[in-house]
Structures are given as structure tokens and as C-alpha cells.
Amino acid sequence: MKIKNIFLGAILAVIGILMITIPDFCTKVIVILVGAATVVNGIYTLKNNYSLSEDPVYKKTLKIKCISSIVIGLLAVIFPIALMKSFEAIWTVITFVLAVYFTAYAVTGFFSTLFIQSLTQDDKKRITYESLIFFLIAVLLFVTPIGKIIKTFLIICGIVALVLGAVIIAREIILKKQTVSAEVQEVE
């Protein structure tokens, strides 16, 4: 019996139970983690990609994209901690903030393909597709009651995590019993 597998199963089961019983709290934690990742991504992208081109339009577009990413990330971290108590209110605010961010991201992407001459055709095509996808996501965020969808999805993930954790633990216990019974039998 591997203790690490039982530990993993127990952690999955506990996370599943938490996601099922207190999805509001889990949502706040997820929003905070995604917000922190967005801040780190904005800083990392700005630091590593700013010197890729000397084109002033590229630099301005990249600054706008990265700074907005950092601001959105900070809002995603601050709102659940300080300002909001309700699950629906958090997701309503985050949904609209993300929708505005994705719209700005798409506009800067389209802007980049039109005005940055140093981009290759493949880069322009990639950026155009990426911008179109972000624009479509933004439209969906504006028109969908995302809070209820996220809460339902979180509860489903919790059920899956709980079942998976229980299966891992049961598998380890069954394997332990099979191993013990095989060791006890004598060979004649």
C-alpha cells in the first residue's frame, strides 16, 4: 500500500467535499489564484517581450495589454478578499471585468495586425485568430449568467474529485489486502 496514493486520494476527497459544500469559498480561492496568475503573466510578458521589437506601436500595444492584465489580475485578487461577500456578485463583477479585458485584448490584437508592419503573415494570422477567439469569449461573458454556470461546474468538479479520491483510496486498500493474502498463503 502506497501512503502517498492514499494521501492523494484523501486530499482529492476533501477538496471534492469542500467544492460541493462550500462552492462560494472555493470560487473565491480560484478567482484569487487566477488573478495572481494574471498579474504574474502580465509582468512576465512585459519583461520578456518588450524588447522583441523596436516598433513604437508594438511597444505601446504590449504595454496596454500587459498593464491591463496586471490591473485585471489585481482586481480579481482584491474583489473576493475585500469588497464582495456574495458568490453571484463576485462572478458578476469578474465576468464583466474579464469581458472588458478580452474585448480590449481583441482590439489591441486587431490593431497590431493592421499597423505593425514588422509582423510576418503567419504572426498576423495567429494574432487575428487569437483576437477573434477572445472577442467571442468576451461576447459570451457579456450575455451569459456565468455565476450559475461556474457554481454548477464547481460542484460537478467536486463530485468528480470526491469519487476519484474514494476510488484511489479503495484501490490502495484492495491492493493491500490482495498483497497480504498472497503473502500468507503457503506453497505446498
mmCIF file of C-alpha atoms in Angstrom:
data_model
loop_
_atom_site.group_PDB
_atom_site.id
_atom_site.type_symbol
_atom_site.label_atom_id
_atom_site.label_comp_id
_atom_site.label_asym_id
_atom_site.label_seq_id
_atom_site.Cartn_x
_atom_site.Cartn_y
_atom_site.Cartn_z
ATOM 1 C CA MET A 1 0.000 0.000 0.000
ATOM 2 C CA LYS A 2 1.422 3.344 -1.025
ATOM 3 C CA ILE A 3 0.841 6.018 1.577
ATOM 4 C CA LYS A 4 1.285 8.805 -0.991
ATOM 5 C CA ASN A 5 -1.610 7.411 -3.062
ATOM 6 C CA ILE A 6 -3.864 7.256 -0.017
ATOM 7 C CA PHE A 7 -2.805 10.790 0.904
ATOM 8 C CA LEU A 8 -3.561 11.967 -2.664
ATOM 9 C CA GLY A 9 -6.946 10.246 -2.557
ATOM 10 C CA ALA A 10 -7.744 11.830 0.802
ATOM 11 C CA ILE A 11 -6.774 15.288 -0.438
ATOM 12 C CA LEU A 12 -8.882 14.850 -3.574
ATOM 13 C CA ALA A 13 -11.822 13.677 -1.473
ATOM 14 C CA VAL A 14 -11.506 16.624 0.925
ATOM 15 C CA ILE A 15 -11.230 19.090 -1.964
ATOM 16 C CA GLY A 16 -14.279 17.467 -3.541
ATOM 17 C CA ILE A 17 -16.258 17.764 -0.314
ATOM 18 C CA LEU A 18 -15.238 21.421 0.027
ATOM 19 C CA MET A 19 -16.214 22.162 -3.584
ATOM 20 C CA ILE A 20 -19.614 20.537 -3.039
ATOM 21 C CA THR A 21 -20.403 22.018 0.383
ATOM 22 C CA ILE A 22 -18.862 25.498 0.159
ATOM 23 C CA PRO A 23 -18.554 26.376 -3.531
ATOM 24 C CA ASP A 24 -18.638 30.108 -2.741
ATOM 25 C CA PHE A 25 -15.414 29.922 -0.736
ATOM 26 C CA CYS A 26 -13.744 27.670 -3.317
ATOM 27 C CA THR A 27 -14.734 30.106 -6.035
ATOM 28 C CA LYS A 28 -13.122 32.965 -4.142
ATOM 29 C CA VAL A 29 -9.910 30.951 -3.804
ATOM 30 C CA ILE A 30 -9.935 30.066 -7.516
ATOM 31 C CA VAL A 31 -10.589 33.693 -8.526
ATOM 32 C CA ILE A 32 -7.740 34.871 -6.306
ATOM 33 C CA LEU A 33 -5.351 32.268 -7.755
ATOM 34 C CA VAL A 34 -6.335 33.106 -11.345
ATOM 35 C CA GLY A 35 -5.948 36.817 -10.563
ATOM 36 C CA ALA A 36 -2.479 36.269 -9.122
ATOM 37 C CA ALA A 37 -1.513 34.206 -12.176
ATOM 38 C CA THR A 38 -2.784 37.002 -14.442
ATOM 39 C CA VAL A 39 -0.642 39.563 -12.603
ATOM 40 C CA VAL A 40 2.436 37.345 -12.893
ATOM 41 C CA ASN A 41 1.704 36.702 -16.579
ATOM 42 C CA GLY A 42 1.363 40.428 -17.293
ATOM 43 C CA ILE A 43 4.658 41.218 -15.578
ATOM 44 C CA TYR A 44 6.437 38.282 -17.234
ATOM 45 C CA THR A 45 5.138 39.129 -20.716
ATOM 46 C CA LEU A 46 6.072 42.787 -20.355
ATOM 47 C CA LYS A 47 9.556 41.931 -19.099
ATOM 48 C CA ASN A 48 10.338 39.271 -21.714
ATOM 49 C CA ASN A 49 8.567 40.579 -24.825
ATOM 50 C CA TYR A 50 9.104 44.339 -24.620
ATOM 51 C CA SER A 51 12.495 44.191 -26.330
ATOM 52 C CA LEU A 52 11.384 41.875 -29.160
ATOM 53 C CA SER A 53 10.643 44.787 -31.480
ATOM 54 C CA GLU A 54 11.659 48.422 -31.633
ATOM 55 C CA ASP A 55 8.368 49.367 -33.297
ATOM 56 C CA PRO A 56 6.715 52.005 -31.068
ATOM 57 C CA VAL A 57 3.231 50.729 -31.921
ATOM 58 C CA TYR A 58 4.227 47.226 -30.799
ATOM 59 C CA LYS A 59 5.659 48.568 -27.551
ATOM 60 C CA LYS A 60 2.569 50.682 -26.831
ATOM 61 C CA THR A 61 0.213 47.799 -27.630
ATOM 62 C CA LEU A 62 2.216 45.412 -25.455
ATOM 63 C CA LYS A 63 2.244 47.911 -22.580
ATOM 64 C CA ILE A 64 -1.534 48.345 -22.795
ATOM 65 C CA LYS A 65 -2.104 44.596 -22.925
ATOM 66 C CA CYS A 66 0.253 43.823 -20.023
ATOM 67 C CA ILE A 67 -0.829 46.692 -17.795
ATOM 68 C CA SER A 68 -4.488 45.808 -18.309
ATOM 69 C CA SER A 69 -3.619 42.187 -17.479
ATOM 70 C CA ILE A 70 -1.944 43.308 -14.248
ATOM 71 C CA VAL A 71 -4.866 45.569 -13.303
ATOM 72 C CA ILE A 72 -7.463 42.870 -14.038
ATOM 73 C CA GLY A 73 -5.432 40.375 -12.019
ATOM 74 C CA LEU A 74 -5.228 42.760 -9.077
ATOM 75 C CA LEU A 75 -8.989 43.340 -9.253
ATOM 76 C CA ALA A 76 -9.549 39.583 -9.285
ATOM 77 C CA VAL A 77 -7.426 39.289 -6.146
ATOM 78 C CA ILE A 78 -8.888 42.302 -4.321
ATOM 79 C CA PHE A 79 -12.638 41.873 -5.036
ATOM 80 C CA PRO A 80 -13.118 38.477 -3.403
ATOM 81 C CA ILE A 81 -10.995 39.437 -0.409
ATOM 82 C CA ALA A 82 -12.202 42.937 0.388
ATOM 83 C CA LEU A 83 -15.296 44.054 -1.428
ATOM 84 C CA MET A 84 -17.697 41.235 -2.111
ATOM 85 C CA LYS A 85 -19.496 38.821 0.178
ATOM 86 C CA SER A 86 -21.798 37.161 -2.324
ATOM 87 C CA PHE A 87 -20.858 34.496 -4.857
ATOM 88 C CA GLU A 88 -23.118 35.968 -7.537
ATOM 89 C CA ALA A 89 -21.781 39.482 -7.002
ATOM 90 C CA ILE A 90 -18.181 38.295 -7.320
ATOM 91 C CA TRP A 91 -18.848 36.468 -10.552
ATOM 92 C CA THR A 92 -20.922 39.290 -11.991
ATOM 93 C CA VAL A 93 -18.129 41.785 -11.399
ATOM 94 C CA ILE A 94 -15.363 39.410 -12.506
ATOM 95 C CA THR A 95 -17.359 38.395 -15.586
ATOM 96 C CA PHE A 96 -17.800 41.963 -16.772
ATOM 97 C CA VAL A 97 -14.220 42.897 -15.933
ATOM 98 C CA LEU A 98 -12.965 39.881 -17.892
ATOM 99 C CA ALA A 99 -15.316 40.656 -20.773
ATOM 100 C CA VAL A 100 -13.975 44.209 -20.990
ATOM 101 C CA TYR A 101 -10.406 42.889 -20.744
ATOM 102 C CA PHE A 102 -10.961 40.308 -23.504
ATOM 103 C CA THR A 103 -12.559 42.981 -25.692
ATOM 104 C CA ALA A 104 -9.565 45.282 -25.162
ATOM 105 C CA TYR A 105 -7.218 42.361 -25.815
ATOM 106 C CA ALA A 106 -9.018 41.570 -29.076
ATOM 107 C CA VAL A 107 -8.997 45.211 -30.192
ATOM 108 C CA THR A 108 -5.274 45.577 -29.492
ATOM 109 C CA GLY A 109 -4.662 42.324 -31.359
ATOM 110 C CA PHE A 110 -6.595 43.504 -34.416
ATOM 111 C CA PHE A 111 -4.840 46.858 -34.123
ATOM 112 C CA SER A 112 -1.466 45.099 -34.052
ATOM 113 C CA THR A 113 -2.171 43.149 -37.234
ATOM 114 C CA LEU A 114 -3.203 46.284 -39.080
ATOM 115 C CA PHE A 115 -0.491 48.695 -38.032
ATOM 116 C CA ILE A 116 2.625 46.743 -37.078
ATOM 117 C CA GLN A 117 4.494 46.261 -40.329
ATOM 118 C CA SER A 118 7.223 44.011 -38.925
ATOM 119 C CA LEU A 119 4.831 41.098 -38.287
ATOM 120 C CA THR A 120 5.013 38.127 -40.637
ATOM 121 C CA GLN A 121 1.884 36.835 -42.350
ATOM 122 C CA ASP A 122 1.831 33.825 -40.012
ATOM 123 C CA ASP A 123 2.025 36.113 -36.975
ATOM 124 C CA LYS A 124 -0.765 38.290 -38.355
ATOM 125 C CA LYS A 125 -2.942 35.234 -38.978
ATOM 126 C CA ARG A 126 -2.245 33.833 -35.500
ATOM 127 C CA ILE A 127 -2.939 37.154 -33.791
ATOM 128 C CA THR A 128 -6.131 37.635 -35.807
ATOM 129 C CA TYR A 129 -7.465 34.198 -34.835
ATOM 130 C CA GLU A 130 -6.449 34.740 -31.222
ATOM 131 C CA SER A 131 -8.151 38.139 -31.166
ATOM 132 C CA LEU A 132 -11.301 36.719 -32.737
ATOM 133 C CA ILE A 133 -11.458 33.964 -30.115
ATOM 134 C CA PHE A 134 -11.000 36.480 -27.289
ATOM 135 C CA PHE A 135 -13.698 38.692 -28.790
ATOM 136 C CA LEU A 136 -16.128 35.750 -28.969
ATOM 137 C CA ILE A 137 -15.337 34.834 -25.358
ATOM 138 C CA ALA A 138 -15.994 38.457 -24.370
ATOM 139 C CA VAL A 139 -19.391 38.396 -26.103
ATOM 140 C CA LEU A 140 -20.273 35.145 -24.308
ATOM 141 C CA LEU A 141 -19.240 36.648 -20.972
ATOM 142 C CA PHE A 142 -21.453 39.684 -21.578
ATOM 143 C CA VAL A 143 -24.564 37.616 -22.354
ATOM 144 C CA THR A 144 -24.214 34.513 -20.124
ATOM 145 C CA PRO A 145 -25.125 34.304 -16.428
ATOM 146 C CA ILE A 146 -21.688 32.893 -15.712
ATOM 147 C CA GLY A 147 -22.041 32.719 -11.925
ATOM 148 C CA LYS A 148 -24.610 29.930 -12.017
ATOM 149 C CA ILE A 149 -22.678 28.028 -14.671
ATOM 150 C CA ILE A 150 -19.438 28.284 -12.672
ATOM 151 C CA LYS A 151 -21.128 27.213 -9.436
ATOM 152 C CA THR A 152 -22.679 24.179 -11.134
ATOM 153 C CA PHE A 153 -19.379 23.319 -12.815
ATOM 154 C CA LEU A 154 -17.558 23.648 -9.499
ATOM 155 C CA ILE A 155 -19.996 21.284 -7.780
ATOM 156 C CA ILE A 156 -19.610 18.768 -10.633
ATOM 157 C CA CYS A 157 -15.814 19.012 -10.317
ATOM 158 C CA GLY A 158 -16.196 18.475 -6.573
ATOM 159 C CA ILE A 159 -18.226 15.312 -7.140
ATOM 160 C CA VAL A 160 -15.622 14.052 -9.618
ATOM 161 C CA ALA A 161 -12.784 14.824 -7.171
ATOM 162 C CA LEU A 162 -14.622 13.099 -4.318
ATOM 163 C CA VAL A 163 -15.302 9.974 -6.380
ATOM 164 C CA LEU A 164 -11.759 9.919 -7.756
ATOM 165 C CA GLY A 165 -10.306 10.273 -4.247
ATOM 166 C CA ALA A 166 -12.501 7.460 -2.948
ATOM 167 C CA VAL A 167 -11.514 5.222 -5.875
ATOM 168 C CA ILE A 168 -7.794 5.858 -5.276
ATOM 169 C CA ILE A 169 -8.130 5.047 -1.572
ATOM 170 C CA ALA A 170 -10.260 1.940 -2.249
ATOM 171 C CA ARG A 171 -7.837 0.726 -4.892
ATOM 172 C CA GLU A 172 -4.898 1.027 -2.500
ATOM 173 C CA ILE A 173 -6.766 -0.783 0.290
ATOM 174 C CA ILE A 174 -7.859 -3.582 -2.063
ATOM 175 C CA LEU A 175 -4.318 -3.914 -3.430
ATOM 176 C CA LYS A 176 -3.015 -4.084 0.155
ATOM 177 C CA LYS A 177 -5.458 -6.897 1.024
ATOM 178 C CA GLN A 178 -4.554 -8.810 -2.147
ATOM 179 C CA THR A 179 -0.849 -8.448 -1.400
ATOM 180 C CA VAL A 180 -1.282 -9.555 2.222
ATOM 181 C CA SER A 181 -3.381 -12.597 1.278
ATOM 182 C CA ALA A 182 -0.844 -13.587 -1.355
ATOM 183 C CA GLU A 183 1.964 -13.438 1.213
ATOM 184 C CA VAL A 184 0.062 -15.529 3.783
ATOM 185 C CA GLN A 185 -0.667 -18.493 1.528
ATOM 186 C CA GLU A 186 1.890 -21.267 1.754
ATOM 187 C CA VAL A 187 3.123 -23.124 -1.251
ATOM 188 C CA GLU A 188 2.918 -26.921 -0.957
#
